[in-house]
Amino acid sequence: MTDLSRRDALVGGAVVGTMGAMRLGAAIGGDAARPLLPIPQELRANARGEIAFSARAGTVEFLRGRRTATYGYNGPFLGPVLRLRRGQTVMIDFANHLSDPTTVHWHGLIIPGDVDGGPHRPIAPGEHWRPALSINQPAATLWFHPHFYPTTAAQVTKGLAGLLVIDDEDTDRLKLPSRWGVDDVPLIIQDRRFTRDGQFFDRMNITAVTNGYVGDVPLVNGVRYPEARTTRGWVRLRLLDGSNARSYALKASDGRSLFVIGSDGGLLESPVEVKEIGIHAGERFEVMVDCRSGTPFDLLTLPVEQPIMRLPPFDGPVPLVTIRPVGAVGPGELPASLVKLQPVPAELPAAGQQLVMNMFRDEEGMMPLMKAGLMSMAKSGKTDPAVVGRVTKLIVDQPELTMAVQLSANGVNGRPFALGEPMFAVRRSQELRWRISEASDRMLHPVHVHGCQFRIVSASGQPPEAYRAGWKDIVPISAGGFAEILVSFPYPAGVDMPYMAHCHILEHEDSGMMTQFTVA
Ligand code: C2O
Ligand code: CU
Ligand code: CU
């Protein structure tokens, strides 16, 4: 059993560097036993319009007395939040201080292909990359992460990911809670598994290329079950599912409503009140919660549909973070309406590009899990330790695939990813209707497209959930379903620096479920 992480004591607030201490913490004092939620430091452009940052290796004490080898941006794990404004052009100076090549992709940013940071723009160890990014899109919570083919999953697992927040006139005008880390709180939700010697588990075996990374320790901003001390009043949570593969079904422990105000690419027309919100790998939502009473609550995740993602501790509600409102009432408000979105036209363009997600080895991956009893356990709804043991052994002990097998395990439109061979071309600034579906595997695929923000016009023939009806760059498909999106690409992407379209389960992406296209 390499699965030690649940037996070992986990330590909390070990993350240092850019993940600074919560600002309110010192003034309020309190429970030393619980780690405070680390708040990523804001990085804004200097007077010359530049932002410099770097990737480097480090260590973090996640498990008591053990150092886990990590990667981070400007610190040992995760990174700062890049704070940008619509209309601004920022000169990035990124330095790769790792011993591996990497790339930096601005997930959700609408920018030309040559500055998109995909797998065609590797940055060698010791090198700098200096793209100019012109920000011309609505306020949103985006993120950045490596996109190096085929080791994106491994680099993100080690800790490379950060937020990128855009502000604009709408967020100036609206009285949303906007004091960073005080009533405007970023929550980067991830899962990890640890090996016997305290390192991050990371193995591209058949279980991983079919199911993605299955962790057993939830982390929020790099810490297990932290506590966020916020002000009273309305609190805004910026949620990122920064996991390689895991989806979450989020709910407040006391059942209070979550008011969704934004999705991947910007604010919604008006708040959408829900009791529970689903979030998939790579997705973001901005959610407001009423903390006027000062009563604390936990943000929980409930069991999700995929059987392998219901292994303990995720076989029941798992508290991810405590929100503890203390102190004065903040000035933030929940507006009745937010922004005007262009209505989706009744008359849609003719169906155009189709993207079919393929799994060429799903039976090979799923059969052993089925034999181990995973599907029947999921159906019964009762956790059986013997099944859990057998399935965990498959996750952990199945041998690493050869590179050739890994790279051809999955695909799009019948073909595994082939770097440098764009699959199709689209016309610039044209409204397009794409259909995204899956082959016979019926698995979940959160599909992401670069160079755009799109609208979901159909989720298997139905309108999307109201909280997915605004700007999106990821659309989930599952259970044999399909999605149609309305999309247009305002910037060019040439053959040398094309855009990517791929499943955001990073183990699927690194094993062929990715394609590339040009825009002219
Ligand atoms: Cu978040 Cu192509 O990536
Ligand atoms: Cu992206
Ligand atoms: Cu997938």
Coordinates of C-alpha atoms and ligand atoms in Angstrom, one line a residue:
M1 CA 0.0 0.0 0.0
T2 CA 1.5 3.3 -1.1
D3 CA -1.6 4.9 0.2
L4 CA -0.3 6.4 3.4
S5 CA -1.9 9.8 3.2
R6 CA -4.9 8.9 5.2
R7 CA -3.0 7.3 8.0
D8 CA -0.5 10.0 8.3
A9 CA -1.1 13.2 10.2
L10 CA -1.6 16.1 7.8
V11 CA -0.3 19.4 8.7
G12 CA -2.0 22.5 7.6
G13 CA -0.5 26.0 7.2
A14 CA 2.9 24.9 5.9
V15 CA 2.7 26.9 2.7
V16 CA 4.8 29.9 2.8
G17 CA 6.1 32.5 0.3
T18 CA 3.5 34.0 -2.0
M19 CA 0.6 32.3 -0.2
G20 CA 0.8 34.9 2.6
A21 CA -1.1 34.8 5.8
M22 CA -4.7 35.9 6.0
R23 CA -4.6 39.6 6.8
L24 CA -7.4 39.5 9.3
G25 CA -5.9 36.6 11.2
A26 CA -3.5 38.4 13.5
A27 CA -6.1 41.0 14.6
I28 CA -8.7 38.4 15.4
G29 CA -6.6 35.7 16.9
G30 CA -8.2 32.4 17.7
D31 CA -8.0 28.7 17.0
A32 CA -4.4 27.7 16.5
A33 CA -5.4 24.1 15.6
R34 CA -6.9 25.0 12.3
P35 CA -4.7 26.3 9.5
L36 CA -5.8 29.6 8.1
L37 CA -6.7 29.8 4.4
P38 CA -3.6 31.0 2.6
I39 CA -4.5 33.9 0.2
P40 CA -2.4 34.2 -3.0
Q41 CA -0.6 37.5 -3.3
E42 CA -1.8 39.9 -5.9
L43 CA 0.7 40.8 -8.6
R44 CA -0.1 43.9 -10.7
A45 CA 1.9 45.4 -13.5
N46 CA 4.5 47.9 -12.4
A47 CA 4.8 51.5 -13.8
R48 CA 6.3 50.1 -17.0
G49 CA 3.4 47.7 -17.5
E50 CA 5.4 44.6 -16.6
I51 CA 4.8 41.6 -14.5
A52 CA 7.7 39.3 -13.7
F53 CA 7.3 35.9 -12.2
S54 CA 9.0 32.5 -12.3
A55 CA 8.5 28.8 -11.8
R56 CA 10.7 27.0 -9.3
A57 CA 11.1 23.8 -7.3
G58 CA 10.5 23.8 -3.6
T59 CA 9.2 21.6 -0.8
V60 CA 6.2 21.8 1.5
E61 CA 5.4 20.0 4.7
F62 CA 2.0 18.6 3.9
L63 CA 2.6 15.5 6.1
R64 CA 4.0 16.0 9.5
G65 CA 7.8 15.7 9.5
R66 CA 8.1 15.1 5.8
R67 CA 9.0 17.4 2.9
T68 CA 7.1 16.9 -0.3
A69 CA 8.9 18.0 -3.4
T70 CA 6.8 20.7 -5.2
Y71 CA 6.8 23.2 -8.0
G72 CA 5.3 26.7 -7.7
Y73 CA 5.2 30.2 -9.2
N74 CA 7.2 32.6 -7.0
G75 CA 6.9 30.2 -4.1
P76 CA 6.9 26.5 -3.3
F77 CA 3.3 25.7 -4.3
L78 CA 0.7 27.3 -6.5
G79 CA 1.3 31.0 -7.2
P80 CA 0.3 34.6 -7.1
V81 CA -2.9 36.0 -8.7
L82 CA -2.1 38.1 -11.7
R83 CA -4.4 41.1 -11.4
L84 CA -5.2 42.7 -14.8
R85 CA -7.6 45.2 -16.2
R86 CA -9.6 45.3 -19.4
G87 CA -7.9 47.6 -21.9
Q88 CA -4.5 47.0 -20.4
T89 CA -1.5 45.6 -22.2
V90 CA 0.9 43.8 -19.9
M91 CA 4.4 42.7 -20.6
I92 CA 5.0 39.4 -19.0
D93 CA 8.5 38.3 -18.0
F94 CA 8.3 34.7 -17.1
A95 CA 11.5 32.8 -16.0
N96 CA 11.7 29.1 -15.9
H97 CA 13.9 28.1 -12.9
L98 CA 12.8 24.5 -13.1
S99 CA 15.0 21.7 -14.5
D100 CA 12.2 20.7 -16.9
P101 CA 10.9 22.6 -19.9
T102 CA 7.4 24.1 -19.2
T103 CA 4.9 26.5 -20.8
V104 CA 2.6 29.1 -19.3
H105 CA -0.9 29.0 -20.7
W106 CA -3.4 31.7 -19.8
H107 CA -6.6 29.7 -19.4
G108 CA -9.6 31.6 -20.6
L109 CA -7.7 34.6 -21.9
I110 CA -8.8 35.7 -25.4
I111 CA -5.5 36.4 -27.0
P112 CA -3.7 35.4 -30.3
G113 CA -2.2 32.0 -30.7
D114 CA 1.4 33.2 -30.5
V115 CA 1.0 34.3 -26.9
D116 CA -1.4 31.6 -25.7
G117 CA 1.4 29.5 -24.1
G118 CA 0.3 26.1 -25.4
P119 CA 2.5 23.1 -26.1
H120 CA 4.0 24.8 -29.1
R121 CA 5.7 27.4 -27.0
P122 CA 8.1 25.5 -24.6
I123 CA 10.3 27.4 -22.3
A124 CA 13.6 25.6 -21.6
P125 CA 15.2 25.5 -18.2
G126 CA 16.9 28.9 -17.5
E127 CA 15.0 30.6 -20.3
H128 CA 12.6 33.6 -20.1
W129 CA 9.4 34.1 -22.1
R130 CA 8.2 37.6 -22.6
P131 CA 4.7 37.8 -24.2
A132 CA 2.7 41.0 -24.4
L133 CA -0.9 40.3 -23.4
S134 CA -3.6 42.8 -24.5
I135 CA -6.6 42.3 -22.3
N136 CA -9.8 42.9 -24.1
Q137 CA -12.6 40.9 -22.4
P138 CA -14.9 41.2 -19.5
A139 CA -14.0 41.0 -15.8
A140 CA -13.5 37.3 -14.9
T141 CA -11.7 34.8 -12.8
L142 CA -9.2 33.0 -15.1
W143 CA -6.1 30.9 -14.3
F144 CA -2.7 30.0 -15.7
H145 CA -0.9 26.7 -15.7
P146 CA 1.6 24.7 -17.7
H147 CA 0.6 23.1 -21.0
F148 CA 3.8 21.2 -21.8
Y149 CA 3.1 18.1 -23.9
P150 CA 2.9 15.4 -22.5
T151 CA 3.6 16.3 -18.9
T152 CA 1.0 18.9 -18.1
A153 CA -0.6 16.6 -15.5
A154 CA 2.7 16.0 -13.7
Q155 CA 3.6 19.7 -13.6
V156 CA 0.2 20.7 -12.3
T157 CA 0.3 17.9 -9.7
K158 CA 3.6 19.3 -8.4
G159 CA 1.9 22.7 -7.8
L160 CA 2.0 24.8 -11.0
A161 CA -1.2 26.8 -11.2
G162 CA -2.3 30.3 -10.4
L163 CA -5.2 32.7 -10.7
L164 CA -5.6 35.5 -13.2
V165 CA -8.3 38.1 -12.4
I166 CA -9.5 40.7 -14.8
D167 CA -11.4 43.8 -13.6
D168 CA -13.4 46.2 -15.7
E169 CA -16.0 49.0 -15.6
D170 CA -18.7 46.6 -14.6
T171 CA -16.8 45.4 -11.5
D172 CA -16.0 49.1 -10.7
R173 CA -19.7 49.9 -10.9
L174 CA -21.2 47.0 -9.1
K175 CA -20.8 47.0 -5.3
L176 CA -19.6 43.4 -5.2
P177 CA -17.4 42.4 -2.2
S178 CA -13.9 43.1 -3.5
R179 CA -11.5 43.2 -0.7
W180 CA -9.0 40.5 -1.6
G181 CA -8.8 37.8 1.0
V182 CA -11.2 39.6 3.2
D183 CA -14.6 39.4 1.6
D184 CA -13.4 38.4 -1.9
V185 CA -11.9 35.0 -1.3
P186 CA -10.2 32.8 -3.9
L187 CA -10.6 29.0 -3.3
I188 CA -8.4 26.8 -5.5
I189 CA -9.8 23.3 -4.9
Q190 CA -7.5 20.3 -5.7
D191 CA -7.0 16.7 -4.6
R192 CA -3.7 14.9 -4.1
R193 CA -2.5 11.4 -3.0
F194 CA 0.8 10.9 -1.2
T195 CA 3.3 8.0 -1.5
R196 CA 4.8 6.1 1.3
D197 CA 7.8 8.5 1.4
G198 CA 5.6 11.6 1.5
Q199 CA 5.8 12.6 -2.2
F200 CA 2.9 13.4 -4.5
F201 CA 1.6 10.2 -6.1
D202 CA 1.9 10.6 -9.8
R203 CA 1.8 7.6 -12.2
M204 CA 0.5 7.5 -15.8
N205 CA -0.8 4.0 -15.7
I206 CA -3.9 2.5 -17.4
T207 CA -6.1 3.6 -14.5
A208 CA -4.9 7.2 -14.8
V209 CA -5.2 7.6 -18.5
T210 CA -8.8 6.3 -18.3
N211 CA -10.0 7.8 -15.0
G212 CA -7.6 10.7 -14.4
Y213 CA -5.9 11.4 -11.1
V214 CA -7.7 10.0 -8.1
G215 CA -6.5 11.8 -4.9
D216 CA -7.7 11.1 -1.4
V217 CA -6.7 14.4 0.3
P218 CA -8.6 17.6 -0.6
L219 CA -6.6 20.8 -0.6
V220 CA -7.8 24.3 -0.7
N221 CA -5.2 26.9 -1.7
G222 CA -2.7 24.2 -0.9
V223 CA -3.9 23.4 2.6
R224 CA -6.1 20.7 4.0
Y225 CA -9.4 21.9 5.5
P226 CA -8.4 25.5 6.2
E227 CA -10.4 28.2 7.8
A228 CA -11.1 31.5 6.1
R229 CA -11.7 34.4 8.4
T230 CA -13.9 36.8 6.4
T231 CA -15.8 39.9 7.4
R232 CA -19.5 39.7 8.0
G233 CA -21.9 40.6 5.3
W234 CA -21.8 39.3 1.8
V235 CA -18.8 37.2 0.9
R236 CA -17.7 36.4 -2.6
L237 CA -16.0 33.1 -3.2
R238 CA -14.0 32.7 -6.4
L239 CA -14.0 29.0 -7.0
L240 CA -11.4 27.2 -9.2
D241 CA -11.5 23.4 -9.7
G242 CA -7.7 23.2 -10.1
S243 CA -7.8 19.4 -9.8
N244 CA -6.3 17.3 -12.6
A245 CA -9.5 15.3 -12.9
R246 CA -11.9 15.5 -9.9
S247 CA -15.3 17.1 -10.0
Y248 CA -17.0 18.5 -6.9
A249 CA -20.6 19.0 -5.9
L250 CA -20.4 22.0 -3.5
K251 CA -22.8 22.9 -0.8
A252 CA -22.9 24.9 2.3
S253 CA -23.0 22.7 5.4
D254 CA -26.0 24.6 6.8
G255 CA -27.8 24.5 3.5
R256 CA -27.6 28.3 3.0
S257 CA -28.0 29.4 -0.6
L258 CA -25.1 30.0 -3.0
F259 CA -25.7 32.9 -5.3
V260 CA -23.7 32.3 -8.5
I261 CA -22.6 35.6 -10.0
G262 CA -20.0 34.5 -12.6
S263 CA -18.9 31.6 -14.7
D264 CA -15.6 30.9 -16.5
G265 CA -15.5 34.0 -18.6
G266 CA -17.3 36.6 -16.7
L267 CA -20.3 37.8 -14.7
L268 CA -23.8 36.3 -15.3
E269 CA -26.8 38.5 -16.2
S270 CA -28.1 38.1 -12.7
P271 CA -27.3 36.0 -9.6
V272 CA -28.4 32.4 -9.8
E273 CA -29.5 31.0 -6.5
V274 CA -28.6 27.3 -5.9
K275 CA -28.3 25.0 -3.0
E276 CA -25.6 22.9 -4.7
I277 CA -23.2 23.6 -7.6
G278 CA -21.2 21.2 -9.7
I279 CA -17.7 22.2 -10.8
H280 CA -15.4 20.2 -13.1
A281 CA -11.7 20.3 -13.6
G282 CA -10.6 23.7 -14.9
E283 CA -14.0 25.4 -14.4
R284 CA -14.5 28.6 -12.3
F285 CA -17.5 30.0 -10.6
E286 CA -17.9 33.2 -8.6
V287 CA -20.4 32.6 -5.8
M288 CA -21.8 34.9 -3.2
V289 CA -22.9 33.8 0.3
D290 CA -24.9 35.7 2.9
C291 CA -22.7 36.0 6.0
R292 CA -24.5 38.9 7.6
S293 CA -25.5 36.8 10.7
G294 CA -21.8 36.0 11.4
T295 CA -22.6 32.2 11.6
P296 CA -19.7 30.2 10.2
F297 CA -20.3 27.3 7.8
D298 CA -18.2 24.7 5.9
L299 CA -18.1 24.4 2.1
L300 CA -18.7 20.7 1.6
T301 CA -18.4 18.5 -1.4
L302 CA -20.9 15.7 -1.9
P303 CA -20.2 12.4 -3.7
V304 CA -20.2 12.8 -7.5
E305 CA -21.4 10.4 -10.1
Q306 CA -18.1 8.7 -11.2
P307 CA -17.7 5.5 -9.1
I308 CA -13.9 5.9 -8.8
M309 CA -14.3 9.4 -7.5
R310 CA -16.5 8.1 -4.7
L311 CA -13.7 6.3 -2.9
P312 CA -13.2 7.4 0.7
P313 CA -13.1 10.1 1.9
F314 CA -15.3 11.2 -1.0
D315 CA -18.0 8.6 -0.3
G316 CA -19.7 11.1 1.9
P317 CA -19.8 14.8 2.4
V318 CA -16.3 16.2 2.8
P319 CA -15.7 19.6 4.4
L320 CA -13.2 21.5 2.3
V321 CA -13.0 24.9 4.0
T322 CA -14.6 26.7 6.9
I323 CA -15.9 30.2 6.2
R324 CA -15.9 32.1 9.5
P325 CA -17.3 35.6 9.3
V326 CA -16.0 37.8 12.0
G327 CA -15.6 41.5 12.6
A328 CA -17.4 44.4 11.0
V329 CA -20.0 44.1 8.3
G330 CA -18.4 44.6 4.9
P331 CA -19.8 47.0 2.2
G332 CA -20.3 44.4 -0.5
E333 CA -23.8 43.8 -1.9
L334 CA -25.6 41.2 -3.9
P335 CA -27.0 43.2 -6.9
A336 CA -30.3 42.1 -8.5
S337 CA -28.7 42.3 -11.9
L338 CA -25.1 42.2 -13.0
V339 CA -24.3 42.7 -16.7
K340 CA -26.0 42.5 -20.0
L341 CA -25.1 39.5 -22.0
Q342 CA -25.8 39.2 -25.7
P343 CA -28.8 36.9 -26.0
V344 CA -28.1 33.7 -27.8
P345 CA -29.7 34.2 -31.2
A346 CA -32.8 32.2 -31.9
E347 CA -31.4 31.5 -35.4
L348 CA -28.2 29.6 -34.8
P349 CA -25.5 29.2 -37.5
A350 CA -25.5 25.8 -39.3
A351 CA -23.8 23.1 -37.3
G352 CA -20.1 23.2 -38.0
Q353 CA -17.1 21.6 -36.4
Q354 CA -17.6 18.4 -34.5
L355 CA -15.3 17.3 -31.8
V356 CA -15.7 13.7 -30.6
M357 CA -13.7 12.7 -27.5
N358 CA -12.3 9.2 -27.9
M359 CA -11.0 6.6 -25.4
F360 CA -9.2 3.8 -27.1
R361 CA -8.3 1.9 -24.0
D362 CA -11.3 2.5 -21.8
E363 CA -12.2 -1.2 -21.5
E364 CA -8.7 -2.1 -20.6
G365 CA -8.8 0.5 -17.9
M366 CA -12.3 -0.2 -16.6
M367 CA -12.4 -4.0 -16.6
P368 CA -10.0 -4.4 -13.7
L369 CA -12.0 -1.9 -11.7
M370 CA -15.2 -3.7 -12.5
K371 CA -13.6 -7.0 -11.4
A372 CA -12.5 -5.3 -8.2
G373 CA -16.1 -4.6 -7.5
L374 CA -16.1 -0.8 -8.0
M375 CA -19.2 -0.5 -10.1
S376 CA -21.3 -2.7 -7.9
M377 CA -20.1 -0.9 -4.8
A378 CA -21.1 2.4 -6.3
K379 CA -24.5 1.0 -7.2
S380 CA -25.0 -0.3 -3.7
G381 CA -24.0 3.1 -2.2
K382 CA -22.2 1.3 0.6
T383 CA -18.5 1.6 1.0
D384 CA -16.8 -1.8 1.2
P385 CA -13.2 -1.7 2.6
A386 CA -12.2 -4.8 0.6
V387 CA -13.3 -3.2 -2.7
V388 CA -11.6 0.1 -1.7
G389 CA -8.4 -1.8 -1.0
R390 CA -8.5 -3.6 -4.4
V391 CA -9.3 -0.4 -6.3
T392 CA -6.7 1.7 -4.5
K393 CA -4.1 -1.0 -5.4
L394 CA -5.1 -0.6 -9.1
I395 CA -4.8 3.2 -8.9
V396 CA -1.4 3.0 -7.2
D397 CA 0.3 -0.2 -8.4
Q398 CA -0.7 -0.6 -12.1
P399 CA 2.5 -0.2 -14.0
E400 CA 3.4 3.1 -15.8
L401 CA 2.5 2.8 -19.5
T402 CA 5.2 3.1 -22.1
M403 CA 5.3 6.6 -23.7
A404 CA 3.9 5.2 -27.0
V405 CA 1.0 3.6 -25.3
Q406 CA 0.3 6.6 -23.1
L407 CA 0.3 9.0 -26.1
S408 CA -2.2 6.9 -28.1
A409 CA -4.6 5.9 -25.3
N410 CA -7.1 8.7 -26.1
G411 CA -8.0 10.9 -28.9
V412 CA -10.2 13.5 -30.6
N413 CA -12.1 12.7 -33.8
G414 CA -10.5 9.2 -33.9
R415 CA -6.9 10.4 -33.6
P416 CA -4.5 10.9 -30.7
F417 CA -3.0 14.3 -30.5
A418 CA -0.1 14.9 -32.9
L419 CA 1.9 18.0 -32.0
G420 CA 2.4 20.3 -35.0
E421 CA -0.5 18.9 -37.1
P422 CA -3.5 21.1 -36.8
M423 CA -6.7 19.2 -37.5
F424 CA -8.8 22.0 -38.9
A425 CA -9.0 25.7 -39.6
V426 CA -11.6 28.3 -38.7
R427 CA -12.5 31.7 -40.0
R428 CA -11.6 34.6 -37.7
S429 CA -14.5 36.5 -36.0
Q430 CA -17.2 34.3 -37.4
E431 CA -20.0 33.0 -35.3
L432 CA -19.7 29.2 -35.3
R433 CA -21.7 26.4 -33.8
W434 CA -19.7 23.4 -32.6
R435 CA -20.9 20.1 -31.5
I436 CA -18.9 18.3 -28.8
S437 CA -19.6 14.7 -27.9
E438 CA -18.0 11.5 -26.8
A439 CA -17.6 8.0 -28.2
S440 CA -19.0 5.0 -26.4
D441 CA -17.1 5.4 -23.1
R442 CA -19.9 7.4 -21.3
M443 CA -17.2 9.0 -19.1
L444 CA -17.1 12.6 -18.0
H445 CA -15.0 15.0 -20.2
P446 CA -14.9 18.7 -19.3
V447 CA -13.9 20.0 -22.8
H448 CA -11.9 23.2 -23.0
V449 CA -11.3 25.4 -26.1
H450 CA -8.5 28.0 -26.3
G451 CA -8.7 31.5 -27.9
C452 CA -12.4 32.2 -27.0
Q453 CA -15.2 32.4 -24.5
F454 CA -18.3 30.6 -25.7
R455 CA -21.9 30.1 -24.8
I456 CA -23.4 26.7 -24.3
V457 CA -26.5 26.5 -26.5
S458 CA -27.4 22.9 -25.8
A459 CA -26.5 20.3 -23.2
S460 CA -27.8 17.1 -24.8
G461 CA -30.7 19.0 -26.3
Q462 CA -31.6 20.9 -23.1
P463 CA -30.6 24.4 -22.1
P464 CA -27.5 24.4 -19.7
E465 CA -27.9 24.9 -16.0
A466 CA -28.6 28.7 -15.4
Y467 CA -25.1 29.1 -13.9
R468 CA -23.5 27.7 -17.0
A469 CA -25.5 29.9 -19.4
G470 CA -23.0 32.8 -19.4
W471 CA -19.4 33.0 -20.7
K472 CA -17.7 29.6 -20.6
D473 CA -14.4 28.1 -21.8
I474 CA -15.2 24.6 -20.5
V475 CA -18.3 22.5 -21.3
P476 CA -18.8 19.1 -19.6
I477 CA -20.1 16.1 -21.4
S478 CA -20.9 12.8 -19.9
A479 CA -23.1 9.7 -20.1
G480 CA -23.1 9.6 -23.8
G481 CA -24.4 13.2 -24.0
F482 CA -23.3 16.0 -26.2
A483 CA -23.0 19.8 -26.1
E484 CA -23.4 22.5 -28.7
I485 CA -21.6 25.8 -28.3
L486 CA -21.7 29.1 -30.0
V487 CA -18.2 30.4 -30.4
S488 CA -16.1 32.9 -32.3
F489 CA -12.4 33.5 -32.4
P490 CA -11.4 37.2 -32.7
Y491 CA -7.6 36.6 -33.0
P492 CA -5.5 34.6 -35.4
A493 CA -3.6 31.4 -34.5
G494 CA -1.2 30.2 -37.2
V495 CA 0.1 26.7 -38.0
D496 CA 3.2 27.2 -35.7
M497 CA 1.1 28.5 -32.7
P498 CA -2.4 27.0 -33.1
Y499 CA -5.1 26.9 -30.5
M500 CA -5.8 23.7 -28.5
A501 CA -9.1 22.0 -27.8
H502 CA -9.0 19.2 -25.3
C503 CA -10.4 17.4 -22.3
H504 CA -9.3 19.2 -19.1
I505 CA -8.9 15.9 -17.3
L506 CA -5.1 16.4 -17.5
E507 CA -4.4 12.7 -17.8
H508 CA -6.7 12.5 -20.8
E509 CA -5.0 15.6 -22.3
D510 CA -1.6 14.1 -21.8
S511 CA -2.6 10.8 -23.4
G512 CA -4.1 12.1 -26.7
M513 CA -7.5 13.7 -26.0
M514 CA -6.4 17.0 -27.4
T515 CA -6.4 18.6 -30.9
Q516 CA -5.2 21.8 -32.4
F517 CA -6.7 24.2 -34.9
T518 CA -5.8 27.4 -36.7
V519 CA -7.7 30.7 -37.0
A520 CA -7.2 33.0 -40.0
Ligands
C2O1 CU1 -6.5 25.0 -18.9 CU2 -5.6 24.0 -22.7 O1 -5.9 24.5 -20.7
CU2 CU -6.9 27.1 -22.0
CU3 CU -11.7 13.4 -20.8

